[in-house]
GROMACS .gro file of C-alpha atoms in nm:
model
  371
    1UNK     CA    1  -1.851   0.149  -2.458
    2UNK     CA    2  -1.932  -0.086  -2.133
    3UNK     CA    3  -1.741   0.168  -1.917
    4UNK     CA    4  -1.916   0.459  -2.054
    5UNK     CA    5  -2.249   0.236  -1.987
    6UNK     CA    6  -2.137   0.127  -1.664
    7UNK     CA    7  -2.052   0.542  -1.568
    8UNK     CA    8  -2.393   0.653  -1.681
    9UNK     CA    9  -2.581   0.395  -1.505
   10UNK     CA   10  -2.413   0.491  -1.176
   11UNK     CA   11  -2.364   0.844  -1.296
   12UNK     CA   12  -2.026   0.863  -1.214
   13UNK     CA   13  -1.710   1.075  -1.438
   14UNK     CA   14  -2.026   1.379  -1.464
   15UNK     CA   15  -1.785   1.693  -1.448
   16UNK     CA   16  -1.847   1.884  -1.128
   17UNK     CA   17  -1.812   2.271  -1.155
   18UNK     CA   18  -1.527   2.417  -0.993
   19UNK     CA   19  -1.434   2.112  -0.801
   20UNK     CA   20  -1.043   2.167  -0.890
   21UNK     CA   21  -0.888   2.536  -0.780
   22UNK     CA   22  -0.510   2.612  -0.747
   23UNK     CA   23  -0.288   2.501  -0.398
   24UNK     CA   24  -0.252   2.790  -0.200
   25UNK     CA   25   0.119   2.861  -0.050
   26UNK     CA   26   0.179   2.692   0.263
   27UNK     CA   27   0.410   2.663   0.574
   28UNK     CA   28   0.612   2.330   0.474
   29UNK     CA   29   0.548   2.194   0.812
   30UNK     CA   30   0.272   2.340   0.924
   31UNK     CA   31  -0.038   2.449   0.803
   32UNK     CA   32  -0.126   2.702   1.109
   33UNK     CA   33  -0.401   2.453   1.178
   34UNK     CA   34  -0.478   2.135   1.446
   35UNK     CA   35  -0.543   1.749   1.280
   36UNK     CA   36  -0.846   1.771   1.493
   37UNK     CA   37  -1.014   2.079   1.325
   38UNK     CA   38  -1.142   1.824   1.059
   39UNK     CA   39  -1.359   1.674   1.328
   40UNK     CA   40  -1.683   1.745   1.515
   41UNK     CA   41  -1.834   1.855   1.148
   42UNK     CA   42  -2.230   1.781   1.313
   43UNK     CA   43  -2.278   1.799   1.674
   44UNK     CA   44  -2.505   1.483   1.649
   45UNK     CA   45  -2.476   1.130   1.540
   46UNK     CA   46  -2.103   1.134   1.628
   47UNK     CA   47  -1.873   0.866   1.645
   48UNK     CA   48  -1.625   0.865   1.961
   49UNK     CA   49  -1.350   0.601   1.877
   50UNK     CA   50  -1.204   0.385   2.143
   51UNK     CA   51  -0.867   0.358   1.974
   52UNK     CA   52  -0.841   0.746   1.930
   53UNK     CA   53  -0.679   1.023   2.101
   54UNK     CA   54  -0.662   1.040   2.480
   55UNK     CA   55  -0.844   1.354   2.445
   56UNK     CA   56  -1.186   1.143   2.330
   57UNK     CA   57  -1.138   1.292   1.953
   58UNK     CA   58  -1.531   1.310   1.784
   59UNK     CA   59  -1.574   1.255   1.425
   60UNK     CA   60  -1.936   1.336   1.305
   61UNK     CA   61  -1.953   1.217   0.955
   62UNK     CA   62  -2.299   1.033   0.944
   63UNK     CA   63  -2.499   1.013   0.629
   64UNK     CA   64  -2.597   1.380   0.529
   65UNK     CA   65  -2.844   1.564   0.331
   66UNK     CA   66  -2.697   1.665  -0.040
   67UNK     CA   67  -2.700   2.053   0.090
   68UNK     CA   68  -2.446   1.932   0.380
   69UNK     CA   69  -2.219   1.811   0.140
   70UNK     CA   70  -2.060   2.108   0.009
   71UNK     CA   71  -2.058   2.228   0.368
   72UNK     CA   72  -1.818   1.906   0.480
   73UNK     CA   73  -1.608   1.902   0.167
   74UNK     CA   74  -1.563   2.319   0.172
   75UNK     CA   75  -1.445   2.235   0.556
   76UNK     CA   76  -1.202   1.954   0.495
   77UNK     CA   77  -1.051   2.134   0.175
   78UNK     CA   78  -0.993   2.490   0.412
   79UNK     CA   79  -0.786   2.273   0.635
   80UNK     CA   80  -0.580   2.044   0.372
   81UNK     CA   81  -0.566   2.322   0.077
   82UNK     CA   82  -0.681   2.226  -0.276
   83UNK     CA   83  -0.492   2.057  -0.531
   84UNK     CA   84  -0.226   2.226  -0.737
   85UNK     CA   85  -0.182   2.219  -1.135
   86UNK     CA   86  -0.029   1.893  -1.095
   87UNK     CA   87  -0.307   1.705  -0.889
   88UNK     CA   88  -0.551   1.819  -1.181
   89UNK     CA   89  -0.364   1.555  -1.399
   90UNK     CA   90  -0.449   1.322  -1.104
   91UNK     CA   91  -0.861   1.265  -1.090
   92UNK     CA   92  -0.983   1.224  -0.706
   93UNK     CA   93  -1.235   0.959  -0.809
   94UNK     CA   94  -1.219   0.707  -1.091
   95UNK     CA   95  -1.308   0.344  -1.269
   96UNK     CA   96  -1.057   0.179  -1.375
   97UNK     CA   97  -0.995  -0.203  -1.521
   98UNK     CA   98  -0.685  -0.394  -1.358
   99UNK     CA   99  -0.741  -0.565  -0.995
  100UNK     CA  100  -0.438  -0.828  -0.991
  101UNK     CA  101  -0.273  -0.672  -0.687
  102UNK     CA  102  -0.551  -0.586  -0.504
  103UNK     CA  103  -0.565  -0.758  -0.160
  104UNK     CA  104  -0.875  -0.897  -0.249
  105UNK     CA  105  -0.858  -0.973  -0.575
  106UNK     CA  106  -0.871  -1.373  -0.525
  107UNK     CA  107  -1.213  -1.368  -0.290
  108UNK     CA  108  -1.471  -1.474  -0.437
  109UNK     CA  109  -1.750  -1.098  -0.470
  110UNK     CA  110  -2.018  -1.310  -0.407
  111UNK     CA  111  -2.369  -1.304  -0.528
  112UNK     CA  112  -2.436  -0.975  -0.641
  113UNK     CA  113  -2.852  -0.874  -0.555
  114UNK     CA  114  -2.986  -0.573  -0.683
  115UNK     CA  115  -3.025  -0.367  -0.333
  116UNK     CA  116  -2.653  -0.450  -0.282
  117UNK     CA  117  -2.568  -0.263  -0.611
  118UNK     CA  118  -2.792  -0.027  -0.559
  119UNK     CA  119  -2.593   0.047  -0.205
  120UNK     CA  120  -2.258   0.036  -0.421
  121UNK     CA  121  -2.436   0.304  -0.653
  122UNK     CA  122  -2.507   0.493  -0.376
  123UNK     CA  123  -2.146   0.503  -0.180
  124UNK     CA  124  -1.992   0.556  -0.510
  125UNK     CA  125  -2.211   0.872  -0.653
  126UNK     CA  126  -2.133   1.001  -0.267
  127UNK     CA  127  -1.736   0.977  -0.282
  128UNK     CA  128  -1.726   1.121  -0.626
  129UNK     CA  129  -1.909   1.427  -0.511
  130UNK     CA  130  -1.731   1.456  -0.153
  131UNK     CA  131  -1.416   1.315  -0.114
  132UNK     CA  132  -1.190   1.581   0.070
  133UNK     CA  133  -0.922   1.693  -0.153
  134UNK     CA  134  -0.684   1.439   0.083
  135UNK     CA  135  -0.819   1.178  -0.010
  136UNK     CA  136  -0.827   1.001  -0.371
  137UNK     CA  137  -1.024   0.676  -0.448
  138UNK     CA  138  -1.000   0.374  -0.768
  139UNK     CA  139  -1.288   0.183  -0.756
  140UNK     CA  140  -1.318  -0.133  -1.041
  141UNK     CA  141  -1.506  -0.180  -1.358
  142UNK     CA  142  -1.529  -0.512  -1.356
  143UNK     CA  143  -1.532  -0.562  -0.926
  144UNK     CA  144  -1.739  -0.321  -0.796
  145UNK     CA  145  -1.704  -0.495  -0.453
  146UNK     CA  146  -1.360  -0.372  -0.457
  147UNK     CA  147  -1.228  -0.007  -0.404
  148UNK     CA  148  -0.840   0.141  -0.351
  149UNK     CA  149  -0.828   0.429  -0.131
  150UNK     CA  150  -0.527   0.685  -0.088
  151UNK     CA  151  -0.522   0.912   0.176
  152UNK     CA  152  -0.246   1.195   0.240
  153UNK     CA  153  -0.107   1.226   0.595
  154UNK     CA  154  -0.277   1.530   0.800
  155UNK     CA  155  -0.022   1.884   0.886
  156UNK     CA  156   0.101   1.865   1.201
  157UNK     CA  157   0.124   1.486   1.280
  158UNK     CA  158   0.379   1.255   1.219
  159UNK     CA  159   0.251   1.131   0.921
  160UNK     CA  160   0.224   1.502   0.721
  161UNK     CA  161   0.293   1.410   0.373
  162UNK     CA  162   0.280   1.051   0.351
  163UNK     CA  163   0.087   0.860   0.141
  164UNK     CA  164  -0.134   0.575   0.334
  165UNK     CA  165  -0.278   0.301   0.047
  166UNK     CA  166  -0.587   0.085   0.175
  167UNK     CA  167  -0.786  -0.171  -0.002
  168UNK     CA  168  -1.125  -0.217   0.032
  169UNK     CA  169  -1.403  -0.501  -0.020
  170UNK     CA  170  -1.765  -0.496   0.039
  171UNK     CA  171  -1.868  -0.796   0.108
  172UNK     CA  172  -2.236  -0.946  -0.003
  173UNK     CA  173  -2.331  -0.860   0.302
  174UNK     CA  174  -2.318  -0.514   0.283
  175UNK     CA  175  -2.451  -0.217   0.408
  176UNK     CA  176  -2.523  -0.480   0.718
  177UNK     CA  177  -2.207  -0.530   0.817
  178UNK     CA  178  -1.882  -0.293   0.716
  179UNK     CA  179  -1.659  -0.288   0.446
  180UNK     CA  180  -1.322  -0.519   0.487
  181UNK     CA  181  -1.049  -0.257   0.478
  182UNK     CA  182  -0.630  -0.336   0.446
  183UNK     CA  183  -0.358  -0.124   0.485
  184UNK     CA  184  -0.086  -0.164   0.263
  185UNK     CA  185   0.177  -0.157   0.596
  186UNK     CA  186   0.501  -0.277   0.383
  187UNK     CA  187   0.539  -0.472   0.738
  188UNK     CA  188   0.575  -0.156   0.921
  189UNK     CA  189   0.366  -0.053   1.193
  190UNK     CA  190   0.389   0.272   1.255
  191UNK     CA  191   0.037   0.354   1.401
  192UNK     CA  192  -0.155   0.155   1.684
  193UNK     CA  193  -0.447   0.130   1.481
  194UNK     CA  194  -0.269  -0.013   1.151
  195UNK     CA  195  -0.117  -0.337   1.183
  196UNK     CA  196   0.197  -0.537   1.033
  197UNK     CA  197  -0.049  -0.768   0.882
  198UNK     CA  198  -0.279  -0.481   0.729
  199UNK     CA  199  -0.547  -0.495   0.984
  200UNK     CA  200  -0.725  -0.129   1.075
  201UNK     CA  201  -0.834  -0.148   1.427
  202UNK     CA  202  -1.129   0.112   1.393
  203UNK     CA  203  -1.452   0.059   1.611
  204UNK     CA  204  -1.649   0.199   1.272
  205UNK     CA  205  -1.543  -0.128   1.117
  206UNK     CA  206  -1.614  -0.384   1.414
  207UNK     CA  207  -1.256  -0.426   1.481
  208UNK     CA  208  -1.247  -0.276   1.793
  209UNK     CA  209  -1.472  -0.229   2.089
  210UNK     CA  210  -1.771   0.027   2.090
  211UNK     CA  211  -2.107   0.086   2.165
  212UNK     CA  212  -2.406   0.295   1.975
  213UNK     CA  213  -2.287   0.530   1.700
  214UNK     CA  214  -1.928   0.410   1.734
  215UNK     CA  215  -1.986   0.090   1.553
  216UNK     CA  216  -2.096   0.084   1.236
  217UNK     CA  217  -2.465   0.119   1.151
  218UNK     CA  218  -2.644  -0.020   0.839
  219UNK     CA  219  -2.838   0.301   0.759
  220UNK     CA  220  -2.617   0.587   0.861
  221UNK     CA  221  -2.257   0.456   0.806
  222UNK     CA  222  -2.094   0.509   0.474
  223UNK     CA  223  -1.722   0.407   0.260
  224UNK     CA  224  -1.658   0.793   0.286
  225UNK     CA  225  -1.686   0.823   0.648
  226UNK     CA  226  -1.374   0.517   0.722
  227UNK     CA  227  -1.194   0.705   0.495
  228UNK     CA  228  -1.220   0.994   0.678
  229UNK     CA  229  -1.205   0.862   1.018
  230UNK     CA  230  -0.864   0.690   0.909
  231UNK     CA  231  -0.771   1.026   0.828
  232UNK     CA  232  -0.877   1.257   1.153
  233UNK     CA  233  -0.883   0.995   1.415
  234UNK     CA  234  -0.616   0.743   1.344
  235UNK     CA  235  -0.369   0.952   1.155
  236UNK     CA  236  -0.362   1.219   1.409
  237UNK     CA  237  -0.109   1.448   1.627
  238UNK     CA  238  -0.053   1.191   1.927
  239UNK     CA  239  -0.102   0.858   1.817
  240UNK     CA  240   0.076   0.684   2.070
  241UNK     CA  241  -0.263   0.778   2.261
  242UNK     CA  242  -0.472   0.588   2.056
  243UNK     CA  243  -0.336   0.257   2.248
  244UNK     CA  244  -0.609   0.184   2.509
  245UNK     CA  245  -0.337   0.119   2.787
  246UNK     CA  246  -0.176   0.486   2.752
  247UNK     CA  247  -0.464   0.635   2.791
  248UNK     CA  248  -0.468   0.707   3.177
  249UNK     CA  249  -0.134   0.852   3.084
  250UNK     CA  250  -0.291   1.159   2.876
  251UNK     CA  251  -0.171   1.521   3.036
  252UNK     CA  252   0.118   1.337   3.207
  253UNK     CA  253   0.479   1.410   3.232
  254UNK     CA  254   0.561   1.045   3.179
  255UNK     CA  255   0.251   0.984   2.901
  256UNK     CA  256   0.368   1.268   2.676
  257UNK     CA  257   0.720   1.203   2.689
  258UNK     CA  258   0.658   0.824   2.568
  259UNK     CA  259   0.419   1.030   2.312
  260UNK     CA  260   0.734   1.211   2.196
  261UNK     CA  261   0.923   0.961   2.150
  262UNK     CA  262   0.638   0.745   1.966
  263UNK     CA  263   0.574   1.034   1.719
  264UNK     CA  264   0.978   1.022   1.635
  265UNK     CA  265   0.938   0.667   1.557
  266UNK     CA  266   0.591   0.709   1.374
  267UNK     CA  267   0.800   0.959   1.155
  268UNK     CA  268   1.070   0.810   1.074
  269UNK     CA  269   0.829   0.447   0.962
  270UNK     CA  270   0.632   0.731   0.772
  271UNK     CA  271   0.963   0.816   0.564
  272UNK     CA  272   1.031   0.396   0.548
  273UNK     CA  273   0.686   0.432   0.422
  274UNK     CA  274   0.743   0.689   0.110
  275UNK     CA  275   1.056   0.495  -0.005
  276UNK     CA  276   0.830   0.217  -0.016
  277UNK     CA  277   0.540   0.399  -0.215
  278UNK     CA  278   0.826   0.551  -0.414
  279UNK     CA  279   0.963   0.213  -0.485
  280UNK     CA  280   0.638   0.042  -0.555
  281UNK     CA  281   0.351   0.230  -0.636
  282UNK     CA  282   0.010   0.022  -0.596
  283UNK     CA  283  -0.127   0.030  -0.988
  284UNK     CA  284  -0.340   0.326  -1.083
  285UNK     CA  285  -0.202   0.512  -0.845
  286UNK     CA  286   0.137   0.568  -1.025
  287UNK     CA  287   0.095   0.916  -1.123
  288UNK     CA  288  -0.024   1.016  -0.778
  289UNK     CA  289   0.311   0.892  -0.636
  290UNK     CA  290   0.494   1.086  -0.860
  291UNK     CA  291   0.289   1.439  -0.849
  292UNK     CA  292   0.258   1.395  -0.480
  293UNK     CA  293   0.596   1.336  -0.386
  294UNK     CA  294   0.721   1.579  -0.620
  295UNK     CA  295   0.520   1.852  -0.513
  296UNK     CA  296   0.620   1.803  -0.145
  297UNK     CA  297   1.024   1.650  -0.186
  298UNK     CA  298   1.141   2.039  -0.066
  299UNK     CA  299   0.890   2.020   0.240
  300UNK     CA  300   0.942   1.640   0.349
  301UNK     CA  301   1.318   1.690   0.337
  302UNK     CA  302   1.307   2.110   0.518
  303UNK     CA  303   1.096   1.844   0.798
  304UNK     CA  304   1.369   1.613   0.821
  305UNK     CA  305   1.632   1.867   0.797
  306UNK     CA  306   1.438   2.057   1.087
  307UNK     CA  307   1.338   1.737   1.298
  308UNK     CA  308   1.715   1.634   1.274
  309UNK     CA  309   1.808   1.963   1.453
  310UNK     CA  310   1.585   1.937   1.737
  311UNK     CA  311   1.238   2.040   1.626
  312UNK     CA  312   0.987   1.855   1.753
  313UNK     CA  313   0.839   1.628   1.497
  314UNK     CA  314   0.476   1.798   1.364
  315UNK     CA  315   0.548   2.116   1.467
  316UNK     CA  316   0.671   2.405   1.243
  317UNK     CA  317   1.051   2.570   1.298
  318UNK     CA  318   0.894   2.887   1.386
  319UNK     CA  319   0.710   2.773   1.665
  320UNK     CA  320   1.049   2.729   1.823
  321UNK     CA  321   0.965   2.398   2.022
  322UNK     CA  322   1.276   2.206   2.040
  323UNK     CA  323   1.363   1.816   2.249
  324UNK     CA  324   1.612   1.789   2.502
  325UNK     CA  325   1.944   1.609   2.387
  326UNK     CA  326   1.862   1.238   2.548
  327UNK     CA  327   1.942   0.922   2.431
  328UNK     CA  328   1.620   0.910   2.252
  329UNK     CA  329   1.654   1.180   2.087
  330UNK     CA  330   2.037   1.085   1.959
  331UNK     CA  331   1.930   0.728   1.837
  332UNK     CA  332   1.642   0.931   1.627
  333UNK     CA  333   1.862   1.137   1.456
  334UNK     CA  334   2.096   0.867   1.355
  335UNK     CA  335   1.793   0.687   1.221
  336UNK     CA  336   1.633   0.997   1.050
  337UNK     CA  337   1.936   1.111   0.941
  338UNK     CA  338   2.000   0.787   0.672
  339UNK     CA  339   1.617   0.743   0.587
  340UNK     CA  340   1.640   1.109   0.532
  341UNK     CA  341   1.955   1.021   0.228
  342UNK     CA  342   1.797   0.762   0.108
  343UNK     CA  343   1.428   0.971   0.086
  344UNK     CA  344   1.658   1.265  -0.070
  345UNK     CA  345   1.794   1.025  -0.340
  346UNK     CA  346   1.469   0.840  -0.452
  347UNK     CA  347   1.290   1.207  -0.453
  348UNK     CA  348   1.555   1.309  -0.710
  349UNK     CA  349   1.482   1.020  -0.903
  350UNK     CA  350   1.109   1.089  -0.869
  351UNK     CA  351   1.161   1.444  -0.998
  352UNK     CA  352   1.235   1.324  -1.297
  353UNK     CA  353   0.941   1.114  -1.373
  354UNK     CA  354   0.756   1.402  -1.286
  355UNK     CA  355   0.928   1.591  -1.530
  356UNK     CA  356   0.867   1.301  -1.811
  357UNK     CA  357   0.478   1.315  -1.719
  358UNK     CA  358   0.449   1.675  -1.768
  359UNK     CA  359   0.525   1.622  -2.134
  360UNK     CA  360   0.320   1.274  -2.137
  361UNK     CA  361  -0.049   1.164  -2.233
  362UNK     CA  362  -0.228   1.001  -1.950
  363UNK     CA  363  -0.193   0.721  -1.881
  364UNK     CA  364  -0.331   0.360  -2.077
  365UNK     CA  365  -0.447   0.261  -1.758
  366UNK     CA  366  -0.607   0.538  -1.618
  367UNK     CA  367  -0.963   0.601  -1.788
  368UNK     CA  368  -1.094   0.942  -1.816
  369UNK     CA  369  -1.387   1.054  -1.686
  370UNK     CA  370  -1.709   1.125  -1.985
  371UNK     CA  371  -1.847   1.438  -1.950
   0.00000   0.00000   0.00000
């Protein structure tokens, strides 16, 4: 009954029509489309990221009238492709109960003042209605400061596939300063923008350098537009470009041959990365683990099957685009070759949970939306 009170008031769980249609059949490695094409959605207001690609990547994902809405989320879901029969089991947005092993779970929310919820209200009525079909969010009944965020690793990068877990707080100062946001890293670092220690290095959030538009602004910066600029301008095809030293390298022999060999690397973390999810899924997001990875096992192991032969990692067989033998290339197959056993063997496991939740009710944990 307090959930259900707690929904109404922030009208969230409200069924949205036709928000859920069938996946559509896709190349396992490539979706025929760049990581970039979910960027430059509004020529104005744009945010140019200092940690980004070499090639000045734009993301324009400012606060936006209710009729641009549909317009951004029909965009982003063209590129990714919408959920299958198995994500439907899986809502995008939800409030659950349990925050033990949230990051932030033992800081203190602070003194909660009415504009401050009202802001909270506001960010969580907009990532019900717009989250990308990528991207899947648990926000708290009982800490609304605090908010779990899964996002799924964009085609054609080195991270296609993955799931990325952050943690979010907003802190009593908020909208006037941005959200604190973790990455659950499993001490990998397999992006220059997401640390060992769980730090995102994103000028949006103040953790990097920037100027104007690129840092975040009180009254046009929003929880849905990190998430999304994780997504397009961290996760993207050449991170090894998104170090500040490389980028005079950009276009370069030497530059996109280090690139090469960073994106083998970023891979190969990326499959550490699964086993890890696998392993230990972060609560609430246990079923998404298992539909997810079940739903792609045939396509992450045809990548590593295909990367192991020569194909270059992000890019579809077909396209024919193969490395030289060198000694980088020989020490990443003998690395990708044993994550890939180990990935094959937990996915087989994993099947069969999937197989067990088909025949399941949902889960205790996982409350369902009113209508």
């Amino acid at each position: 009954m307090v959930l259900k009170k707690l929904l109404q008031l922030f009208g969230v769980g409200k069924k949205k029509k036709d928000s859920k249609k069938k996946g559509k059949s896709v190349d396992p490695l490539w979706q025929g489309v760049t990581p970039q094409s979910t960027q430059n959605v509004f020529a104005s207001n744009c945010i140019l990221d200092p940690c980004s690609s070499g090639a000045g990547t734009v993301l324009s994902l400012q606060k936006h009238e209710p009729g641009c809405s549909s317009i951004i989320s029909t965009m982003i879901n063209t590129i990714h492709g919408s959920e299958s029969d198995d994500y439907k089991l899986f809502s995008q947005f939800d409030v659950v109960q349990d925050f033990s092993d949230h990051h932030y779970a033992k800081t203190s929310p602070g003194k909660a003042t009415k504009d401050w919820t009202k802001t909270i209200q506001n960010e969580w009525k907009l990532l019900e209605r717009d989250l990308p079909g990528s991207i899947y969010v648990r926000v708290y009944e009982d800490r609304i400061d605090l908010l779990r965020a899964a996002i799924v690793g964009p085609s054609g990068t080195p991270y296609h596939d993955g799931l990325f877990f952050f943690d979010v707080r907003f802190p009593p100062e908020y909208p006037r300063c941005p959200p604190k946001v973790h990455y659950h890293s499993g001490g990998l670092r397999l992006n220059p923008n997401l640390y060992e220690s769980g730090k995102v290095c994103l000028s949006l959030l103040n953790t990097w350098w920037g100027t104007g538009c690129e840092k975040w602004g009180k009254s046009n910066s929003t929880m849905l537009q990190v998430l999304i600029s994780i997504q397009g301008l961290v996760l993207n095809d050449k991170p090894y470009f998104n170090e500040p030293g490389n980028k005079s390298t950009v276009n370069t022999p030497l530059g996109e041959k280090h690139s090469v060999a960073y994106n083998q690397t970023a891979f190969v973390l990326s499959c550490k990365t699964m086993l890890y999810s696998l392993r230990k899924p972060p609560k609430h997001f246990e079923n998404l683990v298992v539909h997810h990875f079940h739903e792609r096992e045939r396509a992450i192991l045809d990548a590593c099957g295909a990367y192991s032969s020569g194909v270059v990692v992000g890019s579809s067989a077909s396209d024919g685009a193969k490395y030289a033998s060198d000694k980088w290339f020989v020490s990443f197959k003998k690395s990708l070759d044993a994550h890939a056993e180990l990935l094959a063997k937990e996915l087989a496991t994993n099947r069969t949970r999937a197989l067990e939740l088909k025949t399941d009710e949902p889960a205790a944990d996982e409350i369902v939306p009113t209508s």
